[in-house]
CSV table of C-alpha atoms and ligand atoms in Angstrom, one decimal:
chain,number,residue,atom,x,y,z
A,1,MET,CA,-56.9,107.7,-17.2
A,2,ALA,CA,-55.3,111.1,-17.9
A,3,HIS,CA,-51.9,109.7,-16.3
A,4,ARG,CA,-49.7,107.0,-17.8
A,5,TRP,CA,-52.2,106.8,-20.7
A,6,THR,CA,-49.0,106.8,-23.1
A,7,ASN,CA,-47.3,104.0,-21.0
A,8,ASP,CA,-50.4,101.6,-21.1
A,9,LEU,CA,-49.1,99.5,-23.9
A,10,THR,CA,-45.7,98.7,-21.6
A,11,HIS,CA,-47.5,95.6,-20.0
A,12,ALA,CA,-49.1,94.4,-22.6
A,13,ASP,CA,-46.5,92.1,-23.8
A,14,ALA,CA,-46.3,90.4,-20.4
A,15,THR,CA,-47.8,87.3,-21.8
A,16,PRO,CA,-49.4,85.1,-19.0
A,17,GLU,CA,-50.6,81.7,-18.5
A,18,ALA,CA,-54.0,82.3,-20.1
A,19,ALA,CA,-56.5,80.5,-17.7
A,20,PHE,CA,-58.6,78.5,-20.0
A,21,LEU,CA,-61.6,76.8,-17.9
A,22,ASN,CA,-63.5,74.0,-19.6
A,23,ARG,CA,-66.7,74.4,-20.5
A,24,ARG,CA,-68.1,72.4,-17.3
A,25,HIS,CA,-66.4,74.9,-14.9
A,26,PHE,CA,-67.8,77.8,-16.9
A,27,MET,CA,-71.1,76.7,-17.3
A,28,ALA,CA,-70.9,76.1,-13.2
A,29,GLY,CA,-69.7,79.8,-13.1
A,30,ALA,CA,-72.4,81.0,-15.0
A,31,MET,CA,-75.3,78.8,-12.9
A,32,GLY,CA,-73.7,80.5,-9.7
A,33,LEU,CA,-74.9,83.6,-10.9
A,34,GLY,CA,-78.6,82.7,-10.0
A,35,LEU,CA,-79.7,84.9,-12.6
A,36,ALA,CA,-80.9,82.1,-14.9
A,37,ALA,CA,-81.7,83.8,-18.4
A,38,MET,CA,-80.1,87.0,-17.3
A,39,ALA,CA,-76.4,85.5,-16.8
A,40,ARG,CA,-76.4,84.2,-20.4
A,41,PRO,CA,-75.4,87.1,-22.2
A,42,VAL,CA,-72.1,86.4,-20.4
A,43,ALA,CA,-71.8,83.6,-23.2
A,44,ALA,CA,-69.7,82.0,-20.4
A,45,GLU,CA,-68.3,79.0,-22.8
A,46,GLU,CA,-66.9,81.9,-25.1
A,47,LEU,CA,-65.2,84.3,-22.3
A,48,GLU,CA,-61.7,83.1,-21.7
A,49,LEU,CA,-60.8,84.2,-18.1
A,50,ASN,CA,-57.8,86.4,-17.3
A,51,SER,CA,-55.2,84.8,-15.3
A,52,TRP,CA,-54.8,85.6,-11.3
A,53,GLU,CA,-51.5,87.4,-12.5
A,54,GLU,CA,-52.9,89.3,-15.0
A,55,ILE,CA,-55.9,90.6,-12.7
A,56,THR,CA,-53.9,91.5,-9.7
A,57,ASN,CA,-50.8,93.1,-11.3
A,58,TYR,CA,-52.2,95.4,-13.8
A,59,ASN,CA,-54.2,97.9,-11.4
A,60,ASN,CA,-55.5,101.2,-11.1
A,61,TYR,CA,-55.3,102.0,-7.4
A,62,TYR,CA,-54.3,105.7,-7.4
A,63,GLU,CA,-54.4,105.7,-3.9
A,64,PHE,CA,-51.0,103.4,-4.2
A,65,GLY,CA,-49.8,105.3,-7.2
A,66,THR,CA,-50.8,105.9,-10.8
A,67,ARG,CA,-48.0,103.3,-12.5
A,68,LYS,CA,-50.1,99.7,-13.5
A,69,GLU,CA,-47.5,97.9,-11.0
A,70,ASP,CA,-48.0,100.2,-8.2
A,71,PRO,CA,-51.0,98.8,-6.3
A,72,ALA,CA,-49.4,95.3,-6.5
A,73,LYS,CA,-46.3,96.5,-4.8
A,74,TYR,CA,-47.7,99.1,-2.1
A,75,ALA,CA,-51.4,98.1,-1.4
A,76,HIS,CA,-50.0,95.3,1.0
A,77,ARG,CA,-49.7,98.2,3.4
A,78,LEU,CA,-53.2,98.6,3.7
A,79,THR,CA,-54.8,97.3,6.9
A,80,THR,CA,-58.5,95.6,6.1
A,81,GLU,CA,-59.0,94.1,9.4
A,82,PRO,CA,-61.0,95.5,11.4
A,83,TRP,CA,-63.2,96.8,8.6
A,84,SER,CA,-66.6,98.5,8.7
A,85,VAL,CA,-69.0,100.1,6.4
A,86,LYS,CA,-71.0,103.2,7.5
A,87,ILE,CA,-74.2,103.1,6.1
A,88,ASP,CA,-76.4,106.4,6.0
A,89,GLY,CA,-78.3,109.2,4.5
A,90,LEU,CA,-81.7,107.9,3.5
A,91,VAL,CA,-82.1,104.5,5.1
A,92,GLU,CA,-84.3,102.9,7.9
A,93,ARG,CA,-81.1,101.3,9.3
A,94,PRO,CA,-77.9,103.6,9.5
A,95,GLY,CA,-74.9,102.8,11.2
A,96,ASP,CA,-71.4,101.3,11.1
A,97,TYR,CA,-71.6,97.8,9.8
A,98,ASP,CA,-69.0,95.4,10.4
A,99,PHE,CA,-67.6,93.8,7.4
A,100,LYS,CA,-67.9,90.3,9.0
A,101,ASP,CA,-71.6,90.9,10.1
A,102,ILE,CA,-72.3,91.9,6.5
A,103,LEU,CA,-70.7,88.7,5.4
A,104,SER,CA,-72.6,86.6,7.6
A,105,GLU,CA,-76.0,88.2,5.9
A,106,MET,CA,-75.1,87.8,2.6
A,107,THR,CA,-74.9,84.8,-0.1
A,108,ILE,CA,-71.5,84.7,-1.9
A,109,GLU,CA,-71.6,83.8,-5.5
A,110,GLU,CA,-69.4,83.6,-8.7
A,111,ARG,CA,-70.0,86.2,-11.4
A,112,ILE,CA,-68.0,86.0,-14.4
A,113,TYR,CA,-68.0,89.5,-15.7
A,114,ARG,CA,-66.5,91.6,-18.7
A,115,PHE,CA,-64.3,94.4,-17.3
A,116,ARG,CA,-63.7,97.7,-19.4
A,117,CYS,CA,-61.7,100.2,-18.3
A,118,VAL,CA,-61.9,103.7,-19.7
A,119,GLU,CA,-58.3,103.8,-21.1
A,120,ALA,CA,-59.4,100.9,-23.5
A,121,TRP,CA,-58.0,97.9,-21.9
A,122,SER,CA,-60.4,95.0,-21.3
A,123,MET,CA,-60.4,91.8,-19.1
A,124,VAL,CA,-62.6,89.0,-18.0
A,125,VAL,CA,-62.6,88.3,-14.3
A,126,PRO,CA,-64.3,85.8,-12.2
A,127,TRP,CA,-65.9,87.5,-9.4
A,128,ASN,CA,-67.0,86.6,-5.8
A,129,GLY,CA,-69.4,88.7,-4.2
A,130,PHE,CA,-73.2,89.5,-3.3
A,131,GLU,CA,-75.5,91.9,-5.0
A,132,LEU,CA,-75.4,95.3,-3.9
A,133,ALA,CA,-79.3,95.4,-3.7
A,134,ASP,CA,-79.0,92.8,-0.9
A,135,LEU,CA,-76.8,95.1,1.2
A,136,LEU,CA,-79.4,98.1,0.2
A,137,ASN,CA,-82.0,96.2,1.4
A,138,MET,CA,-80.3,95.2,4.6
A,139,ALA,CA,-80.0,98.6,5.6
A,140,GLY,CA,-83.5,99.6,4.3
A,141,VAL,CA,-83.7,102.0,1.3
A,142,LYS,CA,-86.0,104.9,2.4
A,143,GLU,CA,-88.7,106.6,-0.1
A,144,GLY,CA,-87.3,109.8,-1.6
A,145,ALA,CA,-83.7,108.0,-2.4
A,146,LYS,CA,-82.7,108.3,-5.8
A,147,TYR,CA,-78.8,107.7,-5.6
A,148,VAL,CA,-76.3,105.6,-3.9
A,149,ALA,CA,-72.6,107.5,-3.2
A,150,PHE,CA,-69.9,105.5,-2.2
A,151,GLU,CA,-66.5,106.5,-0.3
A,152,THR,CA,-62.9,104.5,-0.4
A,153,LEU,CA,-61.0,104.5,2.9
A,154,TYR,CA,-58.7,107.5,3.1
A,155,ARG,CA,-55.5,106.6,4.9
A,156,PRO,CA,-52.8,108.4,4.1
A,157,GLU,CA,-50.3,106.5,6.5
A,158,GLU,CA,-51.3,103.5,4.3
A,159,MET,CA,-51.8,105.1,1.3
A,160,PRO,CA,-48.6,106.4,-0.6
A,161,GLY,CA,-50.4,108.1,-3.4
A,162,THR,CA,-52.7,110.3,-1.7
A,163,GLN,CA,-49.8,112.4,-0.8
A,164,PHE,CA,-50.2,113.5,-4.5
A,165,PRO,CA,-53.3,115.6,-5.8
A,166,VAL,CA,-54.0,113.3,-8.4
A,167,LEU,CA,-57.4,113.5,-7.2
A,168,GLN,CA,-59.3,114.7,-4.5
A,169,TRP,CA,-59.4,112.0,-1.4
A,170,PRO,CA,-61.0,110.1,-0.8
A,171,TYR,CA,-62.3,108.1,-4.3
A,172,ARG,CA,-65.7,109.1,-4.4
A,173,GLU,CA,-68.3,107.4,-6.7
A,174,GLY,CA,-72.3,106.9,-7.2
A,175,LEU,CA,-74.8,105.6,-9.0
A,176,ARG,CA,-78.3,106.2,-9.6
A,177,LEU,CA,-80.7,103.9,-7.4
A,178,ASP,CA,-82.1,101.8,-10.1
A,179,GLU,CA,-78.6,101.3,-11.2
A,180,ALA,CA,-77.2,100.2,-7.8
A,181,MET,CA,-80.6,97.9,-7.3
A,182,HIS,CA,-79.7,96.0,-10.5
A,183,PRO,CA,-79.1,92.5,-10.3
A,184,LEU,CA,-75.5,92.7,-12.1
A,185,THR,CA,-74.2,95.3,-9.8
A,186,LEU,CA,-72.0,93.3,-7.4
A,187,MET,CA,-70.4,94.1,-4.3
A,188,ALA,CA,-66.9,92.0,-4.8
A,189,THR,CA,-65.2,90.2,-2.0
A,190,GLY,CA,-63.4,87.8,-4.1
A,191,ILE,CA,-61.6,86.7,-7.3
A,192,TYR,CA,-60.9,82.9,-8.2
A,193,GLY,CA,-62.7,82.0,-4.9
A,194,LYS,CA,-59.9,83.6,-3.2
A,195,PRO,CA,-60.4,86.9,-0.8
A,196,ILE,CA,-60.1,90.0,-2.8
A,197,PRO,CA,-56.1,91.1,-3.0
A,198,ASN,CA,-55.6,94.6,-1.3
A,199,GLN,CA,-54.7,96.1,-5.0
A,200,ASN,CA,-58.1,95.0,-6.5
A,201,GLY,CA,-59.8,96.9,-3.3
A,202,ALA,CA,-60.0,94.6,-0.4
A,203,PRO,CA,-62.1,93.7,1.3
A,204,LEU,CA,-65.0,95.1,-0.5
A,205,ARG,CA,-65.3,96.7,-3.7
A,206,LEU,CA,-68.1,97.8,-6.4
A,207,VAL,CA,-68.3,96.0,-9.7
A,208,VAL,CA,-70.7,97.7,-12.4
A,209,PRO,CA,-69.9,95.4,-15.4
A,210,TRP,CA,-71.7,97.7,-17.8
A,211,LYS,CA,-69.8,101.1,-16.9
A,212,TYR,CA,-66.2,101.8,-17.4
A,213,GLY,CA,-63.8,100.6,-14.6
A,214,PHE,CA,-63.5,103.9,-12.6
A,215,LYS,CA,-67.0,103.1,-11.7
A,216,SER,CA,-66.1,100.2,-9.8
A,217,ILE,CA,-64.7,102.0,-6.5
A,218,LYS,CA,-62.4,100.1,-4.3
A,219,SER,CA,-62.1,99.2,-0.5
A,220,ILE,CA,-65.5,101.1,0.4
A,221,VAL,CA,-66.2,102.5,3.6
A,222,ARG,CA,-69.1,104.7,3.2
A,223,ILE,CA,-72.4,104.2,1.4
A,224,THR,CA,-75.0,107.0,1.7
A,225,LEU,CA,-78.3,107.1,0.2
A,226,THR,CA,-79.2,110.6,-1.4
A,227,ASP,CA,-81.9,112.3,-3.3
A,228,LYS,CA,-79.1,114.5,-5.2
A,229,GLU,CA,-76.8,113.4,-7.8
A,230,PRO,CA,-73.4,112.8,-5.7
A,231,PRO,CA,-70.1,114.2,-6.8
A,232,THR,CA,-67.8,111.7,-8.0
A,233,SER,CA,-64.1,111.9,-8.1
A,234,TRP,CA,-63.1,111.4,-12.1
A,235,ASN,CA,-66.0,113.8,-12.8
A,236,MET,CA,-64.5,116.4,-10.3
A,237,ALA,CA,-61.1,116.2,-11.9
A,238,ASN,CA,-62.3,116.3,-15.6
A,239,ALA,CA,-66.2,116.7,-15.9
A,240,GLY,CA,-65.6,116.8,-19.9
A,241,GLU,CA,-64.0,113.5,-20.0
A,242,TYR,CA,-65.7,111.7,-17.3
A,243,GLY,CA,-69.1,111.7,-16.9
A,244,PHE,CA,-71.4,110.4,-14.0
A,245,TYR,CA,-72.9,107.9,-15.9
A,246,SER,CA,-69.9,106.5,-17.7
A,247,ASN,CA,-71.6,103.3,-19.6
A,248,VAL,CA,-69.6,101.7,-22.1
A,249,ASN,CA,-70.2,103.2,-25.3
A,250,PRO,CA,-68.5,102.5,-28.4
A,251,ASN,CA,-70.3,105.4,-30.2
A,252,VAL,CA,-68.8,107.8,-27.7
A,253,ASP,CA,-65.5,108.7,-27.9
A,254,HIS,CA,-63.4,110.0,-24.6
A,255,PRO,CA,-62.1,113.6,-26.1
A,256,ARG,CA,-58.7,112.0,-26.3
A,257,TRP,CA,-58.9,108.7,-27.9
A,258,SER,CA,-61.5,106.0,-29.4
A,259,GLN,CA,-64.0,103.5,-27.4
A,260,THR,CA,-64.7,101.8,-30.4
A,261,SER,CA,-62.0,98.8,-29.9
A,262,GLU,CA,-60.2,97.6,-27.0
A,263,ARG,CA,-57.3,95.8,-25.9
A,264,ARG,CA,-57.7,92.5,-23.9
A,265,LEU,CA,-55.2,92.1,-21.5
A,266,GLY,CA,-53.1,88.9,-21.9
A,267,GLY,CA,-53.3,88.7,-25.6
A,268,GLY,CA,-49.5,90.2,-26.0
A,269,LEU,CA,-48.7,93.4,-27.8
A,270,PHE,CA,-49.7,92.6,-31.1
A,271,ALA,CA,-53.0,91.0,-30.4
A,272,LYS,CA,-55.5,92.2,-32.5
A,273,ARG,CA,-58.1,94.9,-30.8
A,274,GLN,CA,-61.3,93.8,-30.1
A,275,PRO,CA,-64.7,95.8,-31.0
A,276,THR,CA,-66.2,97.3,-27.9
A,277,LEU,CA,-69.2,96.1,-27.3
A,278,MET,CA,-72.7,98.7,-26.4
A,279,PHE,CA,-73.1,98.4,-22.3
A,280,ASN,CA,-70.4,96.1,-22.5
A,281,GLY,CA,-72.2,93.4,-24.0
A,282,TYR,CA,-74.8,93.8,-21.2
A,283,GLU,CA,-77.2,95.8,-23.2
A,284,LYS,CA,-80.3,93.2,-23.2
A,285,GLU,CA,-80.1,93.5,-19.1
A,286,VAL,CA,-79.5,97.3,-18.9
A,287,ALA,CA,-80.5,99.4,-22.0
A,288,GLY,CA,-84.0,99.6,-20.3
A,289,LEU,CA,-82.4,102.0,-17.8
A,290,TYR,CA,-81.7,104.5,-20.3
A,291,GLU,CA,-84.6,104.5,-22.5
A,292,GLY,CA,-85.0,108.2,-23.7
A,293,MET,CA,-81.8,109.5,-22.6
A,294,ASP,CA,-79.5,110.9,-24.9
A,295,LEU,CA,-76.3,108.9,-24.0
A,296,SER,CA,-74.0,111.1,-25.8
A,297,LYS,CA,-75.1,113.9,-23.4
A,298,TYR,CA,-75.3,111.5,-20.4
A,299,TYR,CA,-71.9,110.0,-21.0
B,1,MTE,N1,-61.0,102.7,-6.8
B,1,MTE,C1,-60.3,103.8,-6.0
B,1,MTE,N2,-60.6,103.8,-4.6
B,1,MTE,N3,-59.1,104.4,-6.7
B,1,MTE,C2,-58.7,104.3,-7.9
B,1,MTE,O1,-58.0,104.8,-8.2
B,1,MTE,N4,-59.3,103.0,-10.0
B,1,MTE,C3,-60.2,102.8,-10.7
B,1,MTE,C4,-61.3,101.7,-10.1
B,1,MTE,N5,-61.4,101.8,-8.9
B,1,MTE,C5,-59.6,103.4,-8.7
B,1,MTE,C6,-60.8,102.8,-7.8
B,1,MTE,C7,-60.3,102.4,-12.0
B,1,MTE,S1,-59.9,103.5,-13.2
B,1,MTE,C8,-60.2,100.9,-12.8
B,1,MTE,S2,-59.9,100.6,-14.2
B,1,MTE,C9,-60.6,99.8,-11.7
B,1,MTE,O2,-60.9,100.3,-10.6
B,1,MTE,C10,-59.3,98.8,-11.9
B,1,MTE,O3,-59.7,97.6,-11.5
B,1,MTE,P1,-58.7,96.6,-11.0
B,1,MTE,O4,-57.3,97.3,-10.7
B,1,MTE,O5,-59.2,95.6,-10.0
B,1,MTE,O6,-58.6,96.0,-12.3
């Protein structure tokens, strides 16, 4: 984000073995979505997946440092077992839910999503996970709930980056309830069919594919249903640059750079940038959530 932006290109030339999956595999992935027509705009046969190496070695996880290589270097220190998630606020069944118990109730699917960072790089990731809506329904959303707040683990002894006040820890994010209940909104537990690596947010991270990547909060320990828009880390750090909504939008530039195009990871330093799509290509599915809203105001 604000940090290391100028260094951002230094990793681009690490040309990886691009993972080309054959069409049948892609289609299987798309059908695994269980979303029928809804999943189609992912245009499974057109998307080239980023490799495991790219996805797990070029990360933003500031609790482990601000350089793209820091999370892969330091996140092995994170203890992810046992793990529980507190679900509280406006829910019927508040409590500390053991991660294993959550998993036993959920259906894991594969979702191939575009992922667009606010820093204007992007990837395509084959996530495994379950719909956030299923988890929220498990806890029972009470009438009156309008927002969902999320918190990352804060454990300084395992997270060397937290000694620096880059952000106010713990990392916090939030969604409007209808965004959280949208079938595209995923709680990811894996990538390429393997457990999600620590640097990508083990054991449980949010993925909201039509929003900038910083909304996709990692290593979640708390989910709170509330009637007020919750404070979020990047918005607290710089409200003029990072709004609550943070929908991918090529028509609204970041104050310090353009959002009209993006650099696909793995394309090499001289690869042509590709145009950024409204709502990251999920416009058909999600534009209705923002009808009547001025998206340059609610950025
Ligand atoms: N979650 C936490 N807890 N801490 C972070 O620093 N970075 C965010 C998001 N989630 C971040 C986080 C940002 S800026 C991005 S782009 C994505 O994670 C990066 O996800 P990835 O490393 O899996 O690609």
